[in-house]
Short mmCIF file of C-alpha atoms in Angstrom, two decimals:
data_model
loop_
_atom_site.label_atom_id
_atom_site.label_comp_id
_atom_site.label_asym_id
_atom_site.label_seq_id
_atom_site.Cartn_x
_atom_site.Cartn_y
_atom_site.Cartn_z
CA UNK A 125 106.90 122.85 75.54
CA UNK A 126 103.58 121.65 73.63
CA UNK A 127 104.09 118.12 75.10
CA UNK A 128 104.48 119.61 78.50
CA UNK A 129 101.68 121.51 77.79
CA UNK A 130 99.27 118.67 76.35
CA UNK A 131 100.84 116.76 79.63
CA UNK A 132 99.51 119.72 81.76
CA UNK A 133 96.20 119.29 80.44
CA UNK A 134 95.93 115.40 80.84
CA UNK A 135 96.81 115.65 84.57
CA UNK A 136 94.23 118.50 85.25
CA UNK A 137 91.67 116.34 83.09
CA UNK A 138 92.70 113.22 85.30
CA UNK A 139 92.63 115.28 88.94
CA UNK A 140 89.36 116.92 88.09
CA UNK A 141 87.93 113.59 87.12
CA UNK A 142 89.58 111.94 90.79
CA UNK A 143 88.24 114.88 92.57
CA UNK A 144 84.59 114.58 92.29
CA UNK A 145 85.16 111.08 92.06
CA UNK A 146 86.65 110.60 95.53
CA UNK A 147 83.99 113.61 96.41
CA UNK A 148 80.61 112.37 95.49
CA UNK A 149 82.07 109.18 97.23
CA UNK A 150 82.47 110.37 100.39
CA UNK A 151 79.18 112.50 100.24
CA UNK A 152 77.72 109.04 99.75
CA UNK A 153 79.40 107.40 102.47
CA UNK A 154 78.32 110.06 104.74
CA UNK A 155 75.40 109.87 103.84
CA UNK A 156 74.78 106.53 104.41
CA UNK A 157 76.36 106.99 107.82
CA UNK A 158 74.24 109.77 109.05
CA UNK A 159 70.40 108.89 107.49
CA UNK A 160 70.09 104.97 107.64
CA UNK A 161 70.75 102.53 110.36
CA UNK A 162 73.35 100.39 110.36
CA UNK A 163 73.84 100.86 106.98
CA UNK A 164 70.60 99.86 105.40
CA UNK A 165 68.37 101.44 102.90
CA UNK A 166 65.14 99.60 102.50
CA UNK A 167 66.32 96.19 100.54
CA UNK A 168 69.86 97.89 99.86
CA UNK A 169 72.77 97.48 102.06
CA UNK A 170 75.81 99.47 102.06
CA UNK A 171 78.79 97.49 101.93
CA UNK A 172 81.23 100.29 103.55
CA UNK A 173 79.02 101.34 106.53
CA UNK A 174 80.75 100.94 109.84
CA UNK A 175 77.90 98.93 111.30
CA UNK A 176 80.16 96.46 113.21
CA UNK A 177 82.45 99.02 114.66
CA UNK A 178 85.11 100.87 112.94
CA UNK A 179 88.92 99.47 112.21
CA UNK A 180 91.51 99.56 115.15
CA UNK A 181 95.07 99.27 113.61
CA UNK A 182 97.05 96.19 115.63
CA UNK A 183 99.70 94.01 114.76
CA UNK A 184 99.21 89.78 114.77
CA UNK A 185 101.89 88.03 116.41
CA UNK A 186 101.38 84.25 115.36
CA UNK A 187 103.20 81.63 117.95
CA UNK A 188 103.13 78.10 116.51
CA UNK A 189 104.06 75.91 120.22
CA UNK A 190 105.88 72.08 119.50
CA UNK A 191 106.76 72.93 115.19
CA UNK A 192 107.50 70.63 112.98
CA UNK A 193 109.04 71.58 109.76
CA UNK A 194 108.20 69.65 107.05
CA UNK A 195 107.13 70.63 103.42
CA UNK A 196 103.88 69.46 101.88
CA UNK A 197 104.37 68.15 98.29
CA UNK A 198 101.32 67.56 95.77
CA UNK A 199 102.36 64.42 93.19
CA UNK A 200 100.53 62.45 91.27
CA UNK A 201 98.41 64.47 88.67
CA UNK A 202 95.99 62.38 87.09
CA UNK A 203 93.65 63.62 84.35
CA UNK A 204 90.72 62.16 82.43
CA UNK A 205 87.73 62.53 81.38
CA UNK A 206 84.25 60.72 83.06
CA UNK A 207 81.55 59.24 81.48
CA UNK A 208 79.56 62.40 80.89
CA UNK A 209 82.19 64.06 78.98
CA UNK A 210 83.75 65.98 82.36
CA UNK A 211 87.05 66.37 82.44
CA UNK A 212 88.69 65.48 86.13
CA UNK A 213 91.85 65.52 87.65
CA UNK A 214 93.33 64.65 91.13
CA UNK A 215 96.57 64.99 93.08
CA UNK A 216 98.21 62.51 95.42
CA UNK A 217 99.98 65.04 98.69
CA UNK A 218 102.33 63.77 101.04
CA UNK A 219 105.54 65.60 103.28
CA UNK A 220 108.41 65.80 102.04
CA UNK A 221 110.00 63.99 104.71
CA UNK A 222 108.56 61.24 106.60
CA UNK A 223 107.36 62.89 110.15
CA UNK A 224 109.29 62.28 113.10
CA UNK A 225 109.17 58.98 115.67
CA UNK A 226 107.39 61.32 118.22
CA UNK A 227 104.87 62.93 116.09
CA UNK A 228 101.99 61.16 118.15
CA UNK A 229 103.41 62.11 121.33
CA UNK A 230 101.45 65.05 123.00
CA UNK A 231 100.49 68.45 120.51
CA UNK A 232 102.34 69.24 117.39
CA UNK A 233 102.35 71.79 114.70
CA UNK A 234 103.82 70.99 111.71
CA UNK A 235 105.00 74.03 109.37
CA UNK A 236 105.03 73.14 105.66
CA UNK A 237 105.38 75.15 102.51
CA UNK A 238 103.41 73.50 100.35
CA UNK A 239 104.59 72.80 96.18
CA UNK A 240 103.47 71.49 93.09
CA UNK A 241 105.88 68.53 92.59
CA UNK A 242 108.70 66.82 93.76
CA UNK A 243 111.03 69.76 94.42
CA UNK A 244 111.79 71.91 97.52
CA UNK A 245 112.19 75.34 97.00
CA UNK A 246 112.52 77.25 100.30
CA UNK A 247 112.49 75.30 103.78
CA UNK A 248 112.10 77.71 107.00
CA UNK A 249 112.79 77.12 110.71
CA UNK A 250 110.69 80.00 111.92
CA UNK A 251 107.60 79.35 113.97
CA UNK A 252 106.65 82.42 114.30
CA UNK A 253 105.21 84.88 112.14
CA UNK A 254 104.00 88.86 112.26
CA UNK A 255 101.82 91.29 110.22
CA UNK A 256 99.82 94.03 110.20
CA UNK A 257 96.15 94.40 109.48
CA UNK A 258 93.23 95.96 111.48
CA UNK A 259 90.16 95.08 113.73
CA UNK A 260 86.49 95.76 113.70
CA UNK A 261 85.68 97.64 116.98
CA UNK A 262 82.72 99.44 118.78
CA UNK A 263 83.36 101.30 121.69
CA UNK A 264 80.86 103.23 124.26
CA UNK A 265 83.47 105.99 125.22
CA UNK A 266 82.64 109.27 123.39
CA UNK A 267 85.72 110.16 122.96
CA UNK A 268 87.38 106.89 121.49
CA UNK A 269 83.97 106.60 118.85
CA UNK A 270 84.80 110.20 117.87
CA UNK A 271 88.56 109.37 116.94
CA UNK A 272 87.40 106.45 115.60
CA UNK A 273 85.10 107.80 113.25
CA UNK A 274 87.71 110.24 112.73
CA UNK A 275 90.30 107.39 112.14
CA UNK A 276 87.79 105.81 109.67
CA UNK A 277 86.93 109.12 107.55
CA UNK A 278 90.44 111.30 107.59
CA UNK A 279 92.46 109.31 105.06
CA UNK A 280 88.99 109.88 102.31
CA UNK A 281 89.03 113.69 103.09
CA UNK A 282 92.96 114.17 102.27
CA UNK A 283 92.19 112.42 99.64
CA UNK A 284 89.57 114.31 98.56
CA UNK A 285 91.78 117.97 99.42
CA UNK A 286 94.86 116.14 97.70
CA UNK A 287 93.04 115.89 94.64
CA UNK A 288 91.56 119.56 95.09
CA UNK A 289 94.58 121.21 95.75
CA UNK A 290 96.42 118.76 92.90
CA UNK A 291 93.25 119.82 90.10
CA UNK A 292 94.19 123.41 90.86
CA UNK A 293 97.97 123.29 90.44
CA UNK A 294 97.76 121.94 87.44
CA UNK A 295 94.81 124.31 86.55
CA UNK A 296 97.30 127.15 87.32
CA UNK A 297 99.87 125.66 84.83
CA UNK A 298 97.47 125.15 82.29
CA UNK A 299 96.43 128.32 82.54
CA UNK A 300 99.91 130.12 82.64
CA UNK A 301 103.14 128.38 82.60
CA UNK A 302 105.22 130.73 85.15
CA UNK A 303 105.44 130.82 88.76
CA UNK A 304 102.76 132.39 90.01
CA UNK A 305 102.03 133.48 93.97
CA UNK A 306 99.22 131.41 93.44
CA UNK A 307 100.98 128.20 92.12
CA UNK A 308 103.42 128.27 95.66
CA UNK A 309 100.73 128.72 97.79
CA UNK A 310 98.29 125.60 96.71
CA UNK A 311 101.42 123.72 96.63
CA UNK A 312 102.36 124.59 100.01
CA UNK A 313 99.01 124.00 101.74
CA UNK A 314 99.37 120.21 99.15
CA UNK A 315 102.52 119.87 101.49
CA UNK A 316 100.57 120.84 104.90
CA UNK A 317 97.64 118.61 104.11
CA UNK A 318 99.88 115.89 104.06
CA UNK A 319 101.58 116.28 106.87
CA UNK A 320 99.11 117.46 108.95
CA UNK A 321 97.45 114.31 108.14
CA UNK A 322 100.18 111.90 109.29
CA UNK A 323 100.84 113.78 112.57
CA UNK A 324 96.98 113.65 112.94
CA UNK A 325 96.98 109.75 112.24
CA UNK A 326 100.23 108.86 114.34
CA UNK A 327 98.33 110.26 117.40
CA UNK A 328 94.73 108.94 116.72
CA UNK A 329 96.21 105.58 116.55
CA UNK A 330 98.54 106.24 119.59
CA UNK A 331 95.45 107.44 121.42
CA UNK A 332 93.09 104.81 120.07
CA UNK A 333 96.05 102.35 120.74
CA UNK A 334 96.75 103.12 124.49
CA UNK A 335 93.10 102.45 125.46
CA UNK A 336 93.74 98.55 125.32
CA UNK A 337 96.40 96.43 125.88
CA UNK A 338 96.17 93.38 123.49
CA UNK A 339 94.10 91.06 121.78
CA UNK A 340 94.39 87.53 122.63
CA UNK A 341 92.54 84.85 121.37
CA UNK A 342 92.51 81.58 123.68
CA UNK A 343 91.37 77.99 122.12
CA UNK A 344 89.88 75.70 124.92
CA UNK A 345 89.55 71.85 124.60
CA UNK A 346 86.54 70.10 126.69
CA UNK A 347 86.49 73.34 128.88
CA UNK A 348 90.31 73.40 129.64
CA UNK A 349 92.55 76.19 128.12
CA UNK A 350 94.49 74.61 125.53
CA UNK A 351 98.14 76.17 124.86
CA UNK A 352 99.62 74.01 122.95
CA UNK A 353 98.35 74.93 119.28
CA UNK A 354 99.02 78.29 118.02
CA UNK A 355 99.06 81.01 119.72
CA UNK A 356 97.82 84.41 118.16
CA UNK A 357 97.74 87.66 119.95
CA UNK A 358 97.32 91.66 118.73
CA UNK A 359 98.99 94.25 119.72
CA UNK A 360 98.07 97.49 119.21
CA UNK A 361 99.80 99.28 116.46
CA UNK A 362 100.87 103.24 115.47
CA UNK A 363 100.04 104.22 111.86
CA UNK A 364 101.83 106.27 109.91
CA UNK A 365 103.47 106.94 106.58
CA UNK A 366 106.58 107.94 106.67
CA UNK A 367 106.85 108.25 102.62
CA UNK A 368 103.57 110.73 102.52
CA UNK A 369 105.23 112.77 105.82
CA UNK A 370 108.40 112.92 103.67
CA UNK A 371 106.79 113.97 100.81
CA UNK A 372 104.95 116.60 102.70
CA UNK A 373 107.97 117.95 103.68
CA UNK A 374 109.89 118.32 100.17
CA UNK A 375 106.41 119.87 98.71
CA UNK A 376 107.21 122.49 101.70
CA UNK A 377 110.74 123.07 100.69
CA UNK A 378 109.99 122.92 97.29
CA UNK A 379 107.29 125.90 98.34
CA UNK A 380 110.46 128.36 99.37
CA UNK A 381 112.09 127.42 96.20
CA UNK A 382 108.53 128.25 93.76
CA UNK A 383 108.27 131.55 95.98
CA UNK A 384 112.01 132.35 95.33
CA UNK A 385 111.40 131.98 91.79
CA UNK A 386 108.13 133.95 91.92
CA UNK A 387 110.62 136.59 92.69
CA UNK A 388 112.72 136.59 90.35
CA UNK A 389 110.53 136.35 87.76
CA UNK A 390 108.41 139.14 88.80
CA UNK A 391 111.92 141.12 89.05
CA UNK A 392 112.64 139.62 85.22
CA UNK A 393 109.12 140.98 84.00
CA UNK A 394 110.31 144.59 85.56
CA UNK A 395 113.43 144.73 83.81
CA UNK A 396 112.88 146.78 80.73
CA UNK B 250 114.18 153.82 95.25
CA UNK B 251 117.17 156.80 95.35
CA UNK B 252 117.21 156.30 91.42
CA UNK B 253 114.72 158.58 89.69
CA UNK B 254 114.00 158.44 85.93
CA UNK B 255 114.15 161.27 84.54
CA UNK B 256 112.49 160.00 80.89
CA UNK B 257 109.80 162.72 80.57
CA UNK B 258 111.86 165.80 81.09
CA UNK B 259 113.60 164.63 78.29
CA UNK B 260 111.04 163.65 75.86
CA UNK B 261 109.37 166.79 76.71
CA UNK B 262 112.80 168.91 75.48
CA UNK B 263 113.03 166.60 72.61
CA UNK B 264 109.59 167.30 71.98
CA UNK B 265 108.96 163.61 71.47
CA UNK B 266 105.99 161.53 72.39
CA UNK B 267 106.18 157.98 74.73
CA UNK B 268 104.75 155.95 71.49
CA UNK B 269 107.30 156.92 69.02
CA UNK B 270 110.29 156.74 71.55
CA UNK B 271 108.62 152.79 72.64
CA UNK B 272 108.39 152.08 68.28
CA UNK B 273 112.26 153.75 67.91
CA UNK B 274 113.64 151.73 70.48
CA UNK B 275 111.44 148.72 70.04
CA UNK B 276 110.00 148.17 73.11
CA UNK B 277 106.13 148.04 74.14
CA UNK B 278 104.28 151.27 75.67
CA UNK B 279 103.56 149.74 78.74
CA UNK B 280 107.18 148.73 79.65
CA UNK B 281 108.30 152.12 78.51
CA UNK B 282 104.77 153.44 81.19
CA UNK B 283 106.59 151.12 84.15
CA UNK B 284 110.21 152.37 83.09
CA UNK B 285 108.24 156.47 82.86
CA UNK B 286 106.86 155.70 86.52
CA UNK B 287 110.14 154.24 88.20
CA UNK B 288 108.23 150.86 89.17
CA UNK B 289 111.30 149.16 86.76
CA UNK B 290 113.84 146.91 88.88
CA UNK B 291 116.39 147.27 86.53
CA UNK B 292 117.51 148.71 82.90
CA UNK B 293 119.25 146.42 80.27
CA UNK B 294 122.08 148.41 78.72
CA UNK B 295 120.92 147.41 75.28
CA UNK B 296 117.84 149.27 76.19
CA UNK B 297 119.76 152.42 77.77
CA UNK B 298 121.90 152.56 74.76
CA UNK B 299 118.68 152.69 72.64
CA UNK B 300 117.21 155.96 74.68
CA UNK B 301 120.49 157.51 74.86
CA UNK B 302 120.67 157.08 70.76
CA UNK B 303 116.61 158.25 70.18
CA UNK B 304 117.13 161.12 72.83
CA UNK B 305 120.35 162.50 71.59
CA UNK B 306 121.66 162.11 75.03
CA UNK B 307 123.79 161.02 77.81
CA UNK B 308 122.70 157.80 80.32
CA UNK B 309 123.01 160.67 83.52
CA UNK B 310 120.40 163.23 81.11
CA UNK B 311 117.78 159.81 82.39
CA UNK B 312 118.86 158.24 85.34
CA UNK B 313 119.39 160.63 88.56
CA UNK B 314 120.53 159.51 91.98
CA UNK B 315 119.09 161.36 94.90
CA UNK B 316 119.66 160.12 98.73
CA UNK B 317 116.47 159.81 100.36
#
């Protein structure tokens, strides 16, 4: 019971200090979005202003055309030491295998995992690759900069209401260990934050995501469109967390279950 | 609630006072004030047993039923 309580206290101390962490830091990136331009403040520049645009999740789809598989080796190590007392070192690198009798015929891509020595640990066949990540975007539509802004600041403001809501949970335990109406309530509206959050992402990206169709990027050679190297488009891409939605969810079931137990203890209190 | 607690009728014919039934019994003055005032959700026997043996009486002299 003591540890618990000592526990308690450390995770109040830690969501309090989180809190007005996350708080003043979003006061300050507000502010540096709504009284200086483009992010700049006499000889100071804010690294985190949206100056360029804000970010547009996508997904890269990475096509390398004519592959050739071959690892990269690096051999060789030689060390010593120069005449000014400098230590130096260099490596010899070379393929694996030699490369193939048509390697000078037309384009070619060659694919290598590259080691440290003479032995090959993984070998792949797969030319091409996909990931996630975002783009820097600017858009004139009203609507699209508002979501996007919206986009850009939602994710620091649950923060900033997770850690609220978390601070006073634990504030409530501290203060009494018991269920208390109180206790339920800031744990349901913990559970609705999150949630509401990833329904409100899923369709901000949907929304932000059906305005375009994809991102290409297109490599031309002496004026003449060259599609032969590797090919790397972006499609747009929804966001959204199923683990934080799932917790969300539990925290609201878990809500019926503190309420039930409010219940009963208030019913355990009245029995003389 | 159809129960009603009957508790001061008989302290008043036992001429006894809430404080030194709550000390006899060995409970605290305000649960004995919830338990007067018929906000109680329920009675522990132990504790029933306890009044019955202070009061000199039986558990129906407390605890009345009345449809309402």
């Amino acid at each position: 019971m003591k540890r618990n309580k000592i526990l308690v206290s450390i995770l109040h101390r830690l969501f309090t200090f989180f809190f007005w962490f996350t708080l003043l830091f979003t006061i300050y990136i507000f502010g540096f979005e709504v009284f200086t331009k483009d992010g700049h403040f006499e000889n100071f520049v804010s690294e985190n202003h949206h100056a360029n645009g804000y970010s547009i999740p996508i997904k890269f789809n990475i096509d390398v055309k004519n592959p050739v598989f071959n690892n990269f080796k690096t051999i060789n190590l030689k060390k010593g030491v120069n005449i000014y007392g400098q230590k130096w070192s260099s490596r010899n690198s070379v393929y694996f295998d030699e490369l193939p009798n048509d390697i000078n015929d037309e384009v070619k891509n060659v694919i290598s995992f590259n080691f440290y020595g003479d032995t090959e640990y993984y070998t792949t066949t797969n030319s091409s690759f996909n990931t996630n990540g975002y783009i820097i975007g600017k858009s004139d539509n009203l609507l699209i900069k508002i979501l996007q802004m919206f986009k850009a600041y939602s994710g620091l403001i649950m923060l900033v209401l997770v850690f609220y809501f978390l601070k006073k949970i634990f504030y409530l335990i501290k203060q009494k260990y018991s269920f208390t109406s109180f206790l339920y309530h800031n744990v349901k509206w913990l559970g609705l934050i999150l949630i509401i959050g990833e329904v409100l992402d899923l369709i901000v990206t949907y929304v932000l995501g059906s305005y375009y169709g994809s991102i290409s990027v297109e490599t031309f050679i002496d004026g003449k469109s060259f599609y032969d190297g590797i090919n790397l488009t972006m499609n747009p891409r929804l966001e959204f967390d199923f683990t934080l939605f799932l917790v969300g969810l539990s925290l609201l079931v878990l809500t019926s279950l503190l309420k039930s137990a409010n219940i009963l203890q208030q019913e355990n209190e009245l029995t003389i | 609630m159809p129960i009603i607690v009957n508790l001061d009728v008989m302290l008043a014919k036992r001429k006894m006072k809430s404080k030194e039934l709550a000390e006899i019994i060995g409970i605290t003055t305000a649960n004995l004030s919830i338990l007067k005032s018929g906000k109680a959700k329920a009675v522990r026997f132990s504790t029933l047993e306890a009044i019955c043996e202070a009061l000199d009486c039986q558990p129906s002299d407390i605890l009345e039923y009345s449809k309402s």
